[in-house]
Short mmCIF file of C-alpha atoms and ligand atoms in Angstrom, two decimals:
data_model
loop_
_atom_site.label_atom_id
_atom_site.label_comp_id
_atom_site.label_asym_id
_atom_site.label_seq_id
_atom_site.Cartn_x
_atom_site.Cartn_y
_atom_site.Cartn_z
CA MET W 1 -67.97 -8.10 -64.91
CA SER W 2 -69.77 -9.10 -61.77
CA LYS W 3 -67.75 -9.49 -58.59
CA LYS W 4 -67.70 -12.82 -56.76
CA ILE W 5 -68.55 -13.03 -53.08
CA LEU W 6 -67.86 -16.24 -51.20
CA VAL W 7 -70.30 -16.70 -48.33
CA LEU W 8 -69.07 -18.81 -45.40
CA PRO W 9 -71.76 -18.94 -42.69
CA GLY W 10 -69.70 -21.14 -40.31
CA ASP W 11 -71.02 -22.28 -36.93
CA GLY W 12 -73.36 -21.31 -34.09
CA ILE W 13 -75.23 -18.10 -34.90
CA GLY W 14 -73.18 -17.76 -38.12
CA PRO W 15 -75.85 -19.13 -40.49
CA GLU W 16 -78.63 -17.04 -38.84
CA ILE W 17 -76.82 -13.71 -39.10
CA VAL W 18 -75.32 -14.37 -42.53
CA ALA W 19 -78.83 -15.11 -43.86
CA GLN W 20 -79.78 -11.52 -42.95
CA ALA W 21 -76.70 -10.11 -44.68
CA ILE W 22 -77.62 -12.07 -47.82
CA LYS W 23 -81.11 -10.54 -47.79
CA VAL W 24 -79.52 -7.12 -47.69
CA LEU W 25 -77.14 -7.93 -50.56
CA GLN W 26 -80.05 -9.24 -52.60
CA ALA W 27 -82.00 -6.03 -51.97
CA LEU W 28 -79.02 -4.03 -53.26
CA GLN W 29 -78.85 -6.29 -56.32
CA ARG W 30 -82.58 -5.99 -56.99
CA ASN W 31 -83.06 -2.30 -56.35
CA PHE W 32 -79.73 -0.68 -57.15
CA GLY W 33 -78.09 -3.00 -59.65
CA LEU W 34 -75.27 -4.23 -57.40
CA ASP W 35 -73.44 -6.60 -59.71
CA VAL W 36 -72.33 -9.54 -57.55
CA GLU W 37 -72.50 -13.32 -57.69
CA LEU W 38 -72.78 -15.24 -54.44
CA GLU W 39 -71.08 -18.61 -53.90
CA HIS W 40 -71.37 -20.67 -50.72
CA GLY W 41 -68.79 -22.73 -48.89
CA LEU W 42 -68.00 -24.55 -45.67
CA VAL W 43 -65.61 -23.47 -42.94
CA GLY W 44 -65.03 -24.22 -39.27
CA GLY W 45 -66.82 -26.86 -37.24
CA SER W 46 -69.55 -27.36 -39.82
CA ALA W 47 -66.85 -28.07 -42.44
CA TYR W 48 -65.18 -30.52 -40.07
CA ASP W 49 -68.50 -32.32 -39.54
CA ALA W 50 -69.14 -32.51 -43.28
CA VAL W 51 -65.69 -33.40 -44.63
CA GLY W 52 -63.33 -33.81 -41.64
CA ASN W 53 -61.42 -30.56 -42.29
CA PRO W 54 -62.14 -27.05 -40.93
CA LEU W 55 -60.77 -25.52 -44.15
CA PRO W 56 -61.62 -27.83 -47.05
CA GLN W 57 -59.58 -27.52 -50.23
CA GLU W 58 -62.76 -26.65 -52.12
CA THR W 59 -63.36 -23.64 -49.86
CA LEU W 60 -59.79 -22.49 -50.33
CA VAL W 61 -60.13 -22.66 -54.11
CA LEU W 62 -63.39 -20.68 -53.99
CA ALA W 63 -61.73 -18.16 -51.65
CA HIS W 64 -58.85 -17.63 -54.08
CA GLU W 65 -61.31 -17.12 -56.93
CA SER W 66 -63.53 -14.62 -55.10
CA ASP W 67 -63.21 -10.84 -54.79
CA ALA W 68 -64.48 -10.83 -51.22
CA ILE W 69 -65.50 -13.25 -48.51
CA LEU W 70 -68.35 -12.83 -46.05
CA LEU W 71 -67.87 -14.94 -42.94
CA GLY W 72 -70.28 -15.51 -40.04
CA ALA W 73 -68.33 -17.03 -37.17
CA VAL W 74 -66.65 -20.32 -36.31
CA GLY W 75 -66.25 -22.47 -33.22
CA GLY W 76 -68.22 -23.92 -30.36
CA PRO W 77 -67.93 -26.34 -27.44
CA LYS W 78 -68.74 -29.31 -29.67
CA TRP W 79 -65.35 -29.05 -31.39
CA GLU W 80 -63.20 -28.08 -28.40
CA PRO W 81 -62.01 -31.65 -27.69
CA LEU W 82 -60.55 -31.91 -31.22
CA ASP W 83 -56.83 -31.78 -31.88
CA ILE W 84 -55.75 -28.13 -32.36
CA ALA W 85 -55.05 -28.68 -36.08
CA LEU W 86 -58.67 -29.72 -36.67
CA ARG W 87 -60.40 -27.06 -34.58
CA PRO W 88 -62.75 -24.59 -36.31
CA GLU W 89 -60.43 -21.63 -35.57
CA LYS W 90 -57.79 -23.27 -37.80
CA GLY W 91 -60.16 -22.67 -40.71
CA LEU W 92 -60.22 -18.97 -40.01
CA LEU W 93 -56.48 -18.60 -39.39
CA GLY W 94 -55.79 -20.71 -42.48
CA LEU W 95 -57.88 -18.39 -44.65
CA ARG W 96 -56.16 -15.30 -43.26
CA SER W 97 -52.66 -16.61 -43.90
CA GLU W 98 -53.39 -18.41 -47.23
CA LEU W 99 -54.91 -15.23 -48.66
CA GLU W 100 -52.29 -12.97 -47.03
CA LEU W 101 -54.93 -10.83 -45.39
CA PHE W 102 -52.36 -8.72 -43.56
CA ALA W 103 -54.47 -5.67 -42.70
CA ASN W 104 -57.21 -6.04 -40.13
CA LEU W 105 -59.53 -3.04 -39.91
CA ARG W 106 -61.66 -2.83 -36.83
CA PRO W 107 -63.78 0.26 -36.36
CA ALA W 108 -64.91 1.10 -32.85
CA LEU W 109 -67.90 3.28 -33.54
CA LEU W 110 -70.46 4.27 -30.99
CA TYR W 111 -73.95 4.64 -32.38
CA PRO W 112 -75.51 7.65 -30.65
CA GLN W 113 -78.70 5.63 -30.22
CA LEU W 114 -76.73 3.13 -28.10
CA ALA W 115 -74.64 5.49 -25.93
CA GLY W 116 -76.19 4.00 -22.80
CA ALA W 117 -74.80 0.53 -23.62
CA SER W 118 -71.18 1.47 -22.83
CA THR W 119 -69.67 0.84 -19.42
CA LEU W 120 -68.01 4.27 -19.67
CA ARG W 121 -69.82 7.55 -19.03
CA PRO W 122 -71.71 8.86 -22.07
CA GLU W 123 -69.60 12.06 -22.24
CA VAL W 124 -66.43 9.93 -22.54
CA VAL W 125 -67.72 7.77 -25.39
CA SER W 126 -70.42 9.68 -27.24
CA GLY W 127 -69.23 10.42 -30.76
CA LEU W 128 -66.50 7.78 -30.49
CA ASP W 129 -65.19 6.78 -33.93
CA ILE W 130 -61.82 5.00 -33.97
CA MET W 131 -60.38 2.81 -36.70
CA ILE W 132 -57.88 0.27 -35.44
CA VAL W 133 -55.55 -1.10 -38.11
CA ARG W 134 -53.93 -4.29 -36.86
CA GLU W 135 -51.14 -6.14 -38.66
CA LEU W 136 -52.56 -9.64 -39.04
CA THR W 137 -50.12 -12.04 -40.65
CA GLY W 138 -46.82 -11.32 -38.90
CA GLY W 139 -45.35 -10.55 -35.51
CA ILE W 140 -45.14 -12.83 -32.52
CA TYR W 141 -48.13 -14.98 -33.52
CA PHE W 142 -46.23 -16.29 -36.53
CA GLY W 143 -42.54 -15.66 -35.68
CA ARG W 144 -40.06 -18.51 -35.54
CA PRO W 145 -38.44 -20.10 -33.64
CA ARG W 146 -41.28 -20.93 -31.30
CA GLY W 147 -42.13 -23.76 -28.97
CA VAL W 148 -41.42 -25.28 -25.57
CA ARG W 149 -37.98 -26.76 -24.91
CA LYS W 150 -36.34 -28.61 -22.08
CA LEU W 151 -33.38 -26.96 -20.42
CA GLU W 152 -30.33 -28.77 -19.03
CA THR W 153 -31.75 -28.27 -15.56
CA GLY W 154 -34.82 -30.28 -16.60
CA GLU W 155 -37.04 -27.21 -16.40
CA ARG W 156 -39.16 -26.40 -19.48
CA GLU W 157 -39.01 -23.04 -21.22
CA GLY W 158 -41.60 -21.58 -23.58
CA PHE W 159 -40.51 -19.15 -26.29
CA ASN W 160 -41.91 -17.11 -29.18
CA THR W 161 -40.30 -14.66 -31.56
CA LEU W 162 -41.42 -11.13 -32.31
CA VAL W 163 -40.27 -10.35 -35.81
CA TYR W 164 -41.20 -7.73 -38.43
CA ARG W 165 -39.52 -6.99 -41.73
CA GLU W 166 -39.40 -3.36 -42.87
CA SER W 167 -41.63 -4.19 -45.85
CA GLU W 168 -44.30 -5.61 -43.52
CA VAL W 169 -44.33 -2.42 -41.45
CA GLU W 170 -44.39 -0.26 -44.55
CA ARG W 171 -47.42 -1.98 -46.08
CA ILE W 172 -49.54 -1.86 -42.91
CA GLY W 173 -48.42 1.74 -42.36
CA ARG W 174 -49.61 2.72 -45.83
CA VAL W 175 -53.01 1.12 -45.21
CA ALA W 176 -53.35 3.19 -42.02
CA PHE W 177 -52.29 6.46 -43.69
CA GLU W 178 -54.59 5.88 -46.68
CA ILE W 179 -57.54 5.30 -44.35
CA ALA W 180 -56.64 8.36 -42.25
CA ARG W 181 -56.79 10.45 -45.43
CA LYS W 182 -60.48 9.56 -45.72
CA ARG W 183 -61.09 10.42 -42.05
CA ASP W 184 -59.60 12.98 -39.68
CA ARG W 185 -56.02 12.62 -41.03
CA ARG W 186 -54.44 11.47 -37.78
CA VAL W 187 -52.52 8.22 -37.19
CA CYS W 188 -51.32 6.97 -33.82
CA SER W 189 -48.75 4.18 -34.16
CA VAL W 190 -48.63 1.97 -31.08
CA ASP W 191 -45.42 0.15 -30.14
CA LYS W 192 -43.12 -0.71 -27.26
CA ALA W 193 -40.05 0.93 -28.72
CA ASN W 194 -38.56 1.61 -25.29
CA VAL W 195 -38.12 -2.12 -24.63
CA LEU W 196 -38.40 -4.10 -27.89
CA GLU W 197 -35.88 -3.57 -30.71
CA CYS W 198 -38.38 -4.99 -33.19
CA THR W 199 -40.83 -2.20 -32.44
CA GLU W 200 -38.04 0.38 -32.36
CA LEU W 201 -37.64 -0.51 -36.04
CA TRP W 202 -41.45 -0.41 -36.41
CA ARG W 203 -41.42 3.19 -35.14
CA GLU W 204 -38.58 4.20 -37.45
CA VAL W 205 -40.33 2.73 -40.50
CA MET W 206 -43.67 4.36 -39.57
CA GLN W 207 -41.87 7.68 -39.36
CA ARG W 208 -40.44 7.09 -42.84
CA VAL W 209 -43.84 6.13 -44.30
CA ALA W 210 -45.31 9.29 -42.76
CA GLY W 211 -43.02 11.26 -45.08
CA GLU W 212 -45.16 10.05 -48.01
CA TYR W 213 -48.28 11.49 -46.35
CA PRO W 214 -47.48 15.07 -45.32
CA ASP W 215 -51.21 15.79 -45.00
CA VAL W 216 -51.59 13.18 -42.22
CA GLU W 217 -50.35 13.75 -38.67
CA LEU W 218 -48.43 10.86 -37.06
CA ASN W 219 -47.79 10.35 -33.38
CA HIS W 220 -46.36 7.39 -31.49
CA MET W 221 -47.56 5.86 -28.26
CA TYR W 222 -46.30 3.00 -26.08
CA VAL W 223 -48.81 0.20 -25.86
CA ASP W 224 -49.27 0.42 -22.09
CA ASN W 225 -50.10 4.11 -22.37
CA ALA W 226 -52.38 3.43 -25.36
CA ALA W 227 -54.38 0.94 -23.28
CA MET W 228 -54.73 3.57 -20.54
CA GLN W 229 -55.65 6.38 -22.95
CA LEU W 230 -58.28 4.22 -24.66
CA VAL W 231 -60.16 3.95 -21.41
CA LYS W 232 -59.39 7.46 -20.17
CA TRP W 233 -60.16 9.59 -23.25
CA PRO W 234 -60.79 7.40 -26.31
CA LYS W 235 -62.02 10.26 -28.47
CA GLN W 236 -58.42 11.53 -28.86
CA PHE W 237 -57.82 8.74 -31.44
CA ASP W 238 -58.65 8.69 -35.13
CA VAL W 239 -56.67 5.82 -36.72
CA MET W 240 -54.49 3.55 -34.57
CA VAL W 241 -51.99 1.23 -36.27
CA THR W 242 -50.19 -1.51 -34.42
CA THR W 243 -48.68 -5.01 -34.39
CA ASN W 244 -50.59 -8.25 -34.45
CA MET W 245 -50.59 -8.94 -30.71
CA PHE W 246 -50.99 -5.35 -29.49
CA GLY W 247 -53.81 -4.91 -32.01
CA ASP W 248 -55.52 -8.09 -30.87
CA ILE W 249 -55.74 -6.75 -27.33
CA LEU W 250 -56.36 -3.05 -28.01
CA SER W 251 -59.06 -3.68 -30.62
CA ASP W 252 -61.07 -5.80 -28.20
CA ALA W 253 -60.77 -3.11 -25.53
CA ALA W 254 -61.78 -0.40 -28.02
CA ALA W 255 -64.71 -2.46 -29.30
CA MET W 256 -66.01 -2.91 -25.80
CA LEU W 257 -66.02 0.85 -25.22
CA THR W 258 -69.05 0.83 -27.49
CA GLY W 259 -70.75 -1.77 -25.30
CA SER W 260 -72.30 -3.70 -28.13
CA ILE W 261 -70.45 -6.71 -29.46
CA GLY W 262 -73.32 -7.44 -31.85
CA MET W 263 -72.78 -4.12 -33.68
CA LEU W 264 -69.14 -4.16 -34.78
CA PRO W 265 -67.88 -5.30 -38.18
CA SER W 266 -64.35 -5.99 -39.36
CA ALA W 267 -62.37 -6.35 -42.56
CA SER W 268 -59.14 -8.20 -43.29
CA LEU W 269 -57.52 -7.05 -46.52
CA ASP W 270 -54.71 -8.16 -48.79
CA GLN W 271 -52.39 -6.03 -50.90
CA ASP W 272 -55.01 -5.70 -53.67
CA ARG W 273 -57.92 -4.88 -51.35
CA LYS W 274 -59.45 -8.31 -51.63
CA GLY W 275 -60.88 -8.97 -48.22
CA MET W 276 -62.62 -11.16 -45.71
CA TYR W 277 -65.44 -9.45 -43.84
CA GLU W 278 -66.87 -10.68 -40.58
CA PRO W 279 -68.46 -9.49 -37.35
CA ILE W 280 -65.97 -9.18 -34.50
CA HIS W 281 -68.00 -11.47 -32.26
CA GLY W 282 -67.82 -15.25 -32.18
CA SER W 283 -70.36 -17.99 -32.82
CA ALA W 284 -72.29 -17.30 -29.58
CA PRO W 285 -73.24 -20.93 -28.91
CA ASP W 286 -75.32 -19.80 -25.90
CA ILE W 287 -77.91 -18.17 -28.18
CA ALA W 288 -77.49 -20.18 -31.40
CA GLY W 289 -80.76 -21.36 -32.90
CA LYS W 290 -82.88 -19.07 -30.73
CA GLY W 291 -83.41 -16.39 -33.38
CA VAL W 292 -82.23 -13.59 -31.06
CA ALA W 293 -78.70 -12.87 -32.36
CA ASN W 294 -78.02 -9.34 -33.53
CA PRO W 295 -77.30 -9.44 -37.29
CA LEU W 296 -76.15 -5.79 -37.53
CA ALA W 297 -72.40 -6.47 -37.14
CA THR W 298 -72.61 -8.85 -40.10
CA ILE W 299 -74.75 -6.44 -42.11
CA LEU W 300 -72.26 -3.64 -41.36
CA SER W 301 -69.48 -6.00 -42.50
CA VAL W 302 -71.24 -6.02 -45.87
CA ALA W 303 -71.05 -2.21 -45.85
CA MET W 304 -67.27 -2.46 -45.27
CA MET W 305 -67.07 -4.96 -48.12
CA LEU W 306 -68.90 -2.57 -50.43
CA ARG W 307 -66.49 0.21 -49.49
CA TYR W 308 -63.13 -1.58 -49.47
CA SER W 309 -63.33 -4.53 -51.90
CA LEU W 310 -66.26 -3.82 -54.23
CA GLU W 311 -65.61 -0.09 -54.65
CA GLU W 312 -69.25 0.81 -54.10
CA PRO W 313 -68.98 3.57 -51.47
CA GLU W 314 -72.46 4.93 -52.20
CA MET W 315 -74.06 1.56 -51.60
CA ALA W 316 -72.03 1.27 -48.38
CA GLU W 317 -73.43 4.59 -47.21
CA ARG W 318 -76.94 3.59 -48.23
CA LEU W 319 -76.63 0.46 -46.12
CA GLU W 320 -75.19 2.32 -43.13
CA ARG W 321 -78.04 4.83 -43.35
CA ALA W 322 -80.52 1.95 -43.33
CA VAL W 323 -78.96 0.63 -40.10
CA HIS W 324 -79.20 4.09 -38.54
CA GLN W 325 -82.82 4.27 -39.57
CA VAL W 326 -83.85 1.00 -37.92
CA LEU W 327 -82.06 2.10 -34.74
CA ASN W 328 -83.83 5.47 -34.92
CA ASP W 329 -87.09 3.59 -35.36
CA GLY W 330 -86.38 1.97 -31.97
CA LEU W 331 -85.82 -1.60 -33.15
CA ARG W 332 -83.47 -3.57 -30.88
CA THR W 333 -82.32 -7.16 -30.58
CA PRO W 334 -82.06 -8.28 -26.92
CA ASP W 335 -78.30 -7.53 -26.65
CA ILE W 336 -78.89 -3.79 -27.25
CA LEU W 337 -82.38 -3.50 -25.79
CA SER W 338 -83.16 -0.57 -23.51
CA GLU W 339 -86.31 0.83 -22.01
CA GLY W 340 -88.95 2.08 -24.42
CA MET W 341 -87.44 0.31 -27.44
CA ARG W 342 -89.10 -2.43 -29.48
CA GLU W 343 -87.56 -5.88 -29.10
CA VAL W 344 -87.09 -7.81 -32.33
CA GLY W 345 -85.41 -11.06 -33.34
CA THR W 346 -82.66 -11.76 -35.87
CA GLU W 347 -84.98 -12.13 -38.87
CA GLN W 348 -87.11 -9.11 -38.06
CA MET W 349 -83.99 -6.98 -37.74
CA GLY W 350 -82.73 -8.27 -41.10
CA ASP W 351 -86.12 -7.59 -42.71
CA ALA W 352 -86.22 -4.07 -41.25
CA VAL W 353 -82.79 -3.16 -42.66
CA THR W 354 -83.74 -4.70 -46.01
CA ALA W 355 -86.91 -2.60 -46.08
CA ALA W 356 -85.01 0.54 -45.00
CA ILE W 357 -82.63 0.19 -47.96
CA GLY W 358 -85.59 1.28 -50.04
CA GLU W 359 -86.20 1.33 -53.74
CA ALA W 360 -84.17 3.01 -56.44
CA ALA W 361 -85.50 6.43 -57.34
P1 NAD Y 1 -68.82 -14.77 -28.53
O1 NAD Y 1 -68.49 -13.49 -29.20
O2 NAD Y 1 -69.32 -15.86 -29.40
O3 NAD Y 1 -69.92 -14.49 -27.40
C1 NAD Y 1 -69.69 -13.65 -26.28
C2 NAD Y 1 -71.04 -13.17 -25.73
O4 NAD Y 1 -71.61 -12.23 -26.63
C3 NAD Y 1 -72.07 -14.29 -25.61
O5 NAD Y 1 -72.86 -14.06 -24.47
C4 NAD Y 1 -72.92 -14.15 -26.85
O6 NAD Y 1 -74.24 -14.60 -26.69
C5 NAD Y 1 -72.87 -12.65 -27.09
N1 NAD Y 1 -72.96 -12.35 -28.53
C6 NAD Y 1 -72.01 -12.54 -29.46
N2 NAD Y 1 -72.44 -12.18 -30.67
C7 NAD Y 1 -73.71 -11.76 -30.50
C8 NAD Y 1 -74.70 -11.25 -31.38
N3 NAD Y 1 -74.49 -11.11 -32.71
N4 NAD Y 1 -75.91 -10.90 -30.87
C9 NAD Y 1 -76.13 -11.02 -29.57
N5 NAD Y 1 -75.25 -11.47 -28.67
C10 NAD Y 1 -74.04 -11.84 -29.14
O7 NAD Y 1 -67.52 -15.22 -27.75
P2 NAD Y 1 -67.22 -16.56 -26.94
O8 NAD Y 1 -68.44 -17.01 -26.19
O9 NAD Y 1 -65.97 -16.31 -26.21
O10 NAD Y 1 -66.88 -17.65 -28.05
C11 NAD Y 1 -67.82 -18.58 -28.58
C12 NAD Y 1 -67.16 -19.34 -29.70
O11 NAD Y 1 -66.86 -18.45 -30.77
C13 NAD Y 1 -65.83 -19.99 -29.33
O12 NAD Y 1 -65.77 -21.26 -29.93
C14 NAD Y 1 -64.78 -19.07 -29.91
O13 NAD Y 1 -63.59 -19.73 -30.22
C15 NAD Y 1 -65.48 -18.59 -31.15
N6 NAD Y 1 -65.02 -17.29 -31.66
C16 NAD Y 1 -65.00 -17.16 -33.00
C17 NAD Y 1 -64.64 -15.95 -33.56
C18 NAD Y 1 -64.69 -15.83 -35.05
O14 NAD Y 1 -65.26 -16.67 -35.72
N7 NAD Y 1 -64.13 -14.77 -35.63
C19 NAD Y 1 -64.30 -14.86 -32.74
C20 NAD Y 1 -64.36 -15.01 -31.35
C21 NAD Y 1 -64.74 -16.24 -30.83
#
């Protein structure tokens, strides 16, 4: 039975980059028999403009019915004055929590062809290949009680709650260990167990989960040290697993080690490996409509989708090889352009990857 993919282009450069990813999917359908059906829906600011809601009920129904979701990006200055409940980002957060997409996978992979794009010295980053596994539906971003209250003195006090159940730590831990098994078999669990009881429990549970994976090495690191080590010697890491907030911060830092925001994909998975796939960057309103956005992060998100939700690892590799080939051929969108390379726009890059996928033998 064919798998269903819900396509949500979103706002800003979203529709431009998603159009390239669709071309690639269609090439895989045409040439290699990828058995998928594409459905389209609205999310974010464009959904608000159309129906007054950044996450329309219709989109939610389609999302529940699909095996995987491909999302462009949401947001932009146009919608910033809106009440927080109506902002485009609510659409994205709503999808993550409604679908219980608790495991956020963010690779920080440096393409050798782009080693010069990093702000760190090439010898520090060349060969960098880290997978950050961030817990996405718990922790301090969702914990209750939360709010701002007035004290007897008249002063206001803001408060949030960091909370993790053992089962939540176990399930994200297992995702990290399973992924490590397909890589270099090393997991670094990042916490603040010296100060926060909640992450003391996190550490204890991670240790317990590690018992189920004797072939994978586990070590623990405090988050402040992890931030330092990421910049000092990032190649020491294979898989990092951490809480929602620590992962939010560390994954952005790790991504930036590669110097190319337009290159990095992400996946957010549920218990059954259904997932939402999206580039890590935003809607880039400054370049929207100009035809210069780099579509490779979105195309590489399709490769993650093939690997994690559609169980088509060979097609994922085929697609990743095609991306390597266009980079080897010297094609570059402006964000990754360097001397001697050929500058191309969004569509040309999409066409080049589509062509590089090739025909079935
Ligand atoms: P951004 O990632 O959109 O852009 C940051 C910079 O990177 C910009 O200069 C942009 O031109 C560039 N850039 C981003 N993607 C690119 C690509 N594919 N090719 C070439 N250059 C690219 O971040 P921002 O400017 O802070 O946010 C813009 C909007 O996006 C905001 O409304 C924000 O809330 C939203 N946002 C959405 C998501 C998401 O949908 N997942 C994530 C982050 C930000």
